[in-house]
Amino acid sequence: MIEQGVLLYTDALASFFTPEALVSVLFDGLAKASLYVMIASGLTLVFGLMGVLNFAHGSLTMFGAYLGGLVLVLIVGGSPTDPVALGGFFLAVVVVFGALGLLGGVLEWGLIRPIYDRPPLYQILLTFGLALILDELARIVVSFYGIQPIASWQAALSTKPAILGRTYDLGPTSLPGLELFQIGFGLLTVGFIWAFLTQTRYGLYVRAGSQDAEMARALGINVRRVFTVIFALGTGLAGLAGLLLAWDQAWGASVPLAAETLLPAFVVVIIGGLGTVRGTVVASVLVGMVDAITTWWFNEAITFTGLPEMFLFLILVIVLALKPQGLYGVSEVGGH
Amino acid sequence: MFRRWVVISNAGSGSRIEFDSETRAAIATRSRAYARDHLVHLLVLGALAIYPAVYHVLTNGGDATGMVALLPRVETMVAVLYFGLFAMSFDFISGYTGYLSFGHAAFYGTGAYFVVLVANGKVPLLAPETPFVCLLVLAGVLAAVLALGIGAFSFRLTGVYFAMITLGFAQVLYVFMRDWEYLGANPRDGIAVTGLADGFRIGVPGVDSLSVAIGQLAGEPIDLFGSTLGASTVSYYAVGMVVVICYLAMQRIIHSPFGRVMIAIRENEARARAIGYNTFYYKLGTFSISAFFAGVAGGLFAGFRRSVTPENGYYFLVTGDALLASIIGGFGTLAGPLYGRLFDEGLREFLSKSGSGGGLLVFLRDSLGQPAMETALIGGMTVGELVETFLNGHAPLYVGIVFVLFVLYVPNGMVGTVRNRLGGSCAKQLPAWLSDRLTAIVAAIRERVSAVRHRR
């Protein structure tokens, strides 16, 4: 028995180091990394500036998935043609970003703003309660329209255009179109955030506010408004992540998506170091790669189902044990 | 203080101890002080002890639908007790040292899985027939050892990072227990007790007449003073006894010098370190003790329910429920989380209980009647549909709203707010407050009476 096992693992090891396997794992990892960066970037922006660890982030991602799915279903319908589906997707981007951003702004203004002067625990608690409410609201609405809240929403999944459903030849292996699309979307988002933070005046305010909110206020910046805008931006990004997941067979729009995305988002943000966008990007790539590698091993050699998910949290534990502030973290961020 | 006593020996009646009058007075003062300190505890215990009887009387009256809807069932109260113990153990580390242990479910789940696995004969060296009380202690010890391991890593971190690394450990365990095939045929759906037909017994280990079996089905009814206590009621008292013992132990620790250091760490860790306490070991010790009680709570849960799933044992939302209970009841008050859980669980049951147990849904269905339920409202939606849509199984929505309101407007929780009002812990201040009120009322009545007399 044991010898068989050893043989199997050496075989698997040999086939892992072939160009086909390596390239497909690499691109799989990049695709996963862009998903992770999508679900985590909003969280890290909000934490870096305001010191609020937003437990409702996953719920907002789930809202985005349903809302985006709704737009797609309304526009594209049952038989997607490529241009219509892609056009619908970009319309959904605008709708989801706008709607979720508005929701986020209202939540910040109405609920979180009154308790900034309390210890950080209370902001965590507030968003935790918010997550309960949002999840249950989604469940009520979704089951009211006769959609199964626990399983992924098939109608939204089936609006995926054929152009993303087929595979593309790329060197020694072929890749699903959706992965390439996700990589592209993730890169665009990271580029957008980078440009916003470094190239615009508002980004300057944000960076100033996260370094020293008091000083920024003394210099005449309306930090409160910056907070609201960043919270809105963060929830908007959460919504976009949800929209991107609505086409992915492995995720799909469902109510449990909230918890399923919240935990990886936490892991990525914590590994990167709370509040650093660069750390989040690096951590996404790290986590995405480990996820892809362990998924490959699970598919080929190891029968333990929870392998990728377990490694996700193992990386968190290992990184924190080695670098207590995360990869790029500094000891004082956003009042922590 | 008690050293001055006199031994009077009589040839006929043997020897007895007698105190001089000063010592006797001192003893009397002390015991009175002790009784006053624990008066609130006794009142609460008394209230909890008569609850099953009260429930029975109130729900079996003539028109009792309202009461059935409002009061939590005795089975629910058992769940309140064991989960309340878990929430208290969460508060013990998080509320008193200020370190948010967001992976506390790891210890609860470990205790629960341990009990079920031993009963199924899957733990080496332990027979399925091992007495349940021993299992509870072992479950606690196992959780405490696990906490030493996790804590040794985690206490190098503070704040959000600490919360997240404990969450990470708990989730690793969650995924592992969800997919480990050794545990049972389908570990994703959890495991149930299959190796043992009898209920788990709480009491003196090995003596059947001094112990009772717990469980909704496996528990045993007991005849007492001519009336029969149902299986749930018996479980309620048995589980409650363990919970009370654990509560008193934790309360004792918090009021000891060790507990003072715990609070010092919460208030100002740097200063506690500066005056010479090795805070790392204090934190580790606290974490381990709190894990012990979490493990016991998990063992009680598995012993009563006879099954456990990864979702109700190890998942991070289990810790979330404990957090909810702690905040609603009062963070850093120890007893508060039990009331918080009672509130939370009571609300959940009230809003989404279905079937014979009552609850708002059943109450509305019964009392509104068919015509009222079919009244059309906005957009052709009937009242009945509205009730079904918003009430059937959607308690988390309302619990969440209540929770957010608590965070915004009652940040100290129920017990914490009462404490702030009274200016000290309830056990210390409540008796004095009550006697003040009583004297005031008595004085007022006397005045009124004498005024009336004078007028005559």
Short mmCIF file of N, CA and C in Angstrom, two decimals, chain A residues 25 41 44 73 77 98 114 116 137 147 164 169 180-181 199 210 231 250 309 316 322:
data_model
loop_
_atom_site.label_atom_id
_atom_site.label_comp_id
_atom_site.label_asym_id
_atom_site.label_seq_id
_atom_site.Cartn_x
_atom_site.Cartn_y
_atom_site.Cartn_z
N VAL A 25 -0.96 25.56 -14.49
CA VAL A 25 -1.06 25.95 -13.09
C VAL A 25 -0.77 27.43 -12.93
N SER A 41 -9.44 43.94 -2.60
CA SER A 41 -8.90 45.29 -2.72
C SER A 41 -9.79 46.33 -2.03
N THR A 44 -9.11 46.23 1.67
CA THR A 44 -7.84 46.79 2.09
C THR A 44 -7.85 48.31 1.99
N VAL A 73 -29.10 38.84 -16.91
CA VAL A 73 -30.25 38.04 -17.32
C VAL A 73 -31.25 38.91 -18.07
N GLY A 77 -30.55 37.57 -21.52
CA GLY A 77 -31.57 36.55 -21.66
C GLY A 77 -30.97 35.17 -21.75
N GLY A 98 -22.10 51.53 -9.49
CA GLY A 98 -22.86 52.68 -9.04
C GLY A 98 -23.76 52.34 -7.87
N PRO A 114 -21.16 57.46 13.01
CA PRO A 114 -21.38 57.82 14.42
C PRO A 114 -20.44 57.13 15.41
N TYR A 116 -16.99 56.32 14.97
CA TYR A 116 -15.55 56.35 14.71
C TYR A 116 -14.74 56.54 15.97
N LEU A 137 -31.60 39.57 4.19
CA LEU A 137 -32.41 40.30 3.22
C LEU A 137 -32.29 39.65 1.85
N ILE A 147 -35.93 31.57 -6.38
CA ILE A 147 -34.59 31.11 -6.71
C ILE A 147 -34.01 30.44 -5.47
N LEU A 164 -16.15 33.12 -24.02
CA LEU A 164 -15.44 32.85 -22.77
C LEU A 164 -15.58 31.40 -22.35
N ASP A 169 -5.68 27.94 -27.22
CA ASP A 169 -4.35 27.33 -27.21
C ASP A 169 -3.32 28.37 -26.80
N LEU A 180 -8.71 33.80 -18.76
CA LEU A 180 -8.02 34.94 -19.38
C LEU A 180 -8.79 36.23 -19.12
N PHE A 181 -10.13 36.14 -19.22
CA PHE A 181 -10.98 37.30 -18.97
C PHE A 181 -10.79 37.80 -17.54
N GLN A 199 -2.15 59.00 -9.00
CA GLN A 199 -2.20 60.00 -10.05
C GLN A 199 -3.28 61.06 -9.86
N SER A 210 -4.64 58.20 5.34
CA SER A 210 -4.31 56.94 5.99
C SER A 210 -2.98 57.05 6.74
N PHE A 231 -15.18 54.40 1.33
CA PHE A 231 -16.07 53.29 1.68
C PHE A 231 -16.95 52.93 0.49
N ALA A 250 -17.34 27.79 -10.53
CA ALA A 250 -16.91 27.37 -9.20
C ALA A 250 -17.52 28.23 -8.10
N GLU A 309 -8.49 24.69 0.33
CA GLU A 309 -9.04 25.60 1.33
C GLU A 309 -8.20 25.56 2.60
N LEU A 316 -1.99 31.71 5.88
CA LEU A 316 -2.26 32.81 6.83
C LEU A 316 -1.51 32.59 8.13
N LEU A 322 5.59 34.00 10.96
CA LEU A 322 6.93 34.48 10.57
C LEU A 322 7.00 36.00 10.59
#
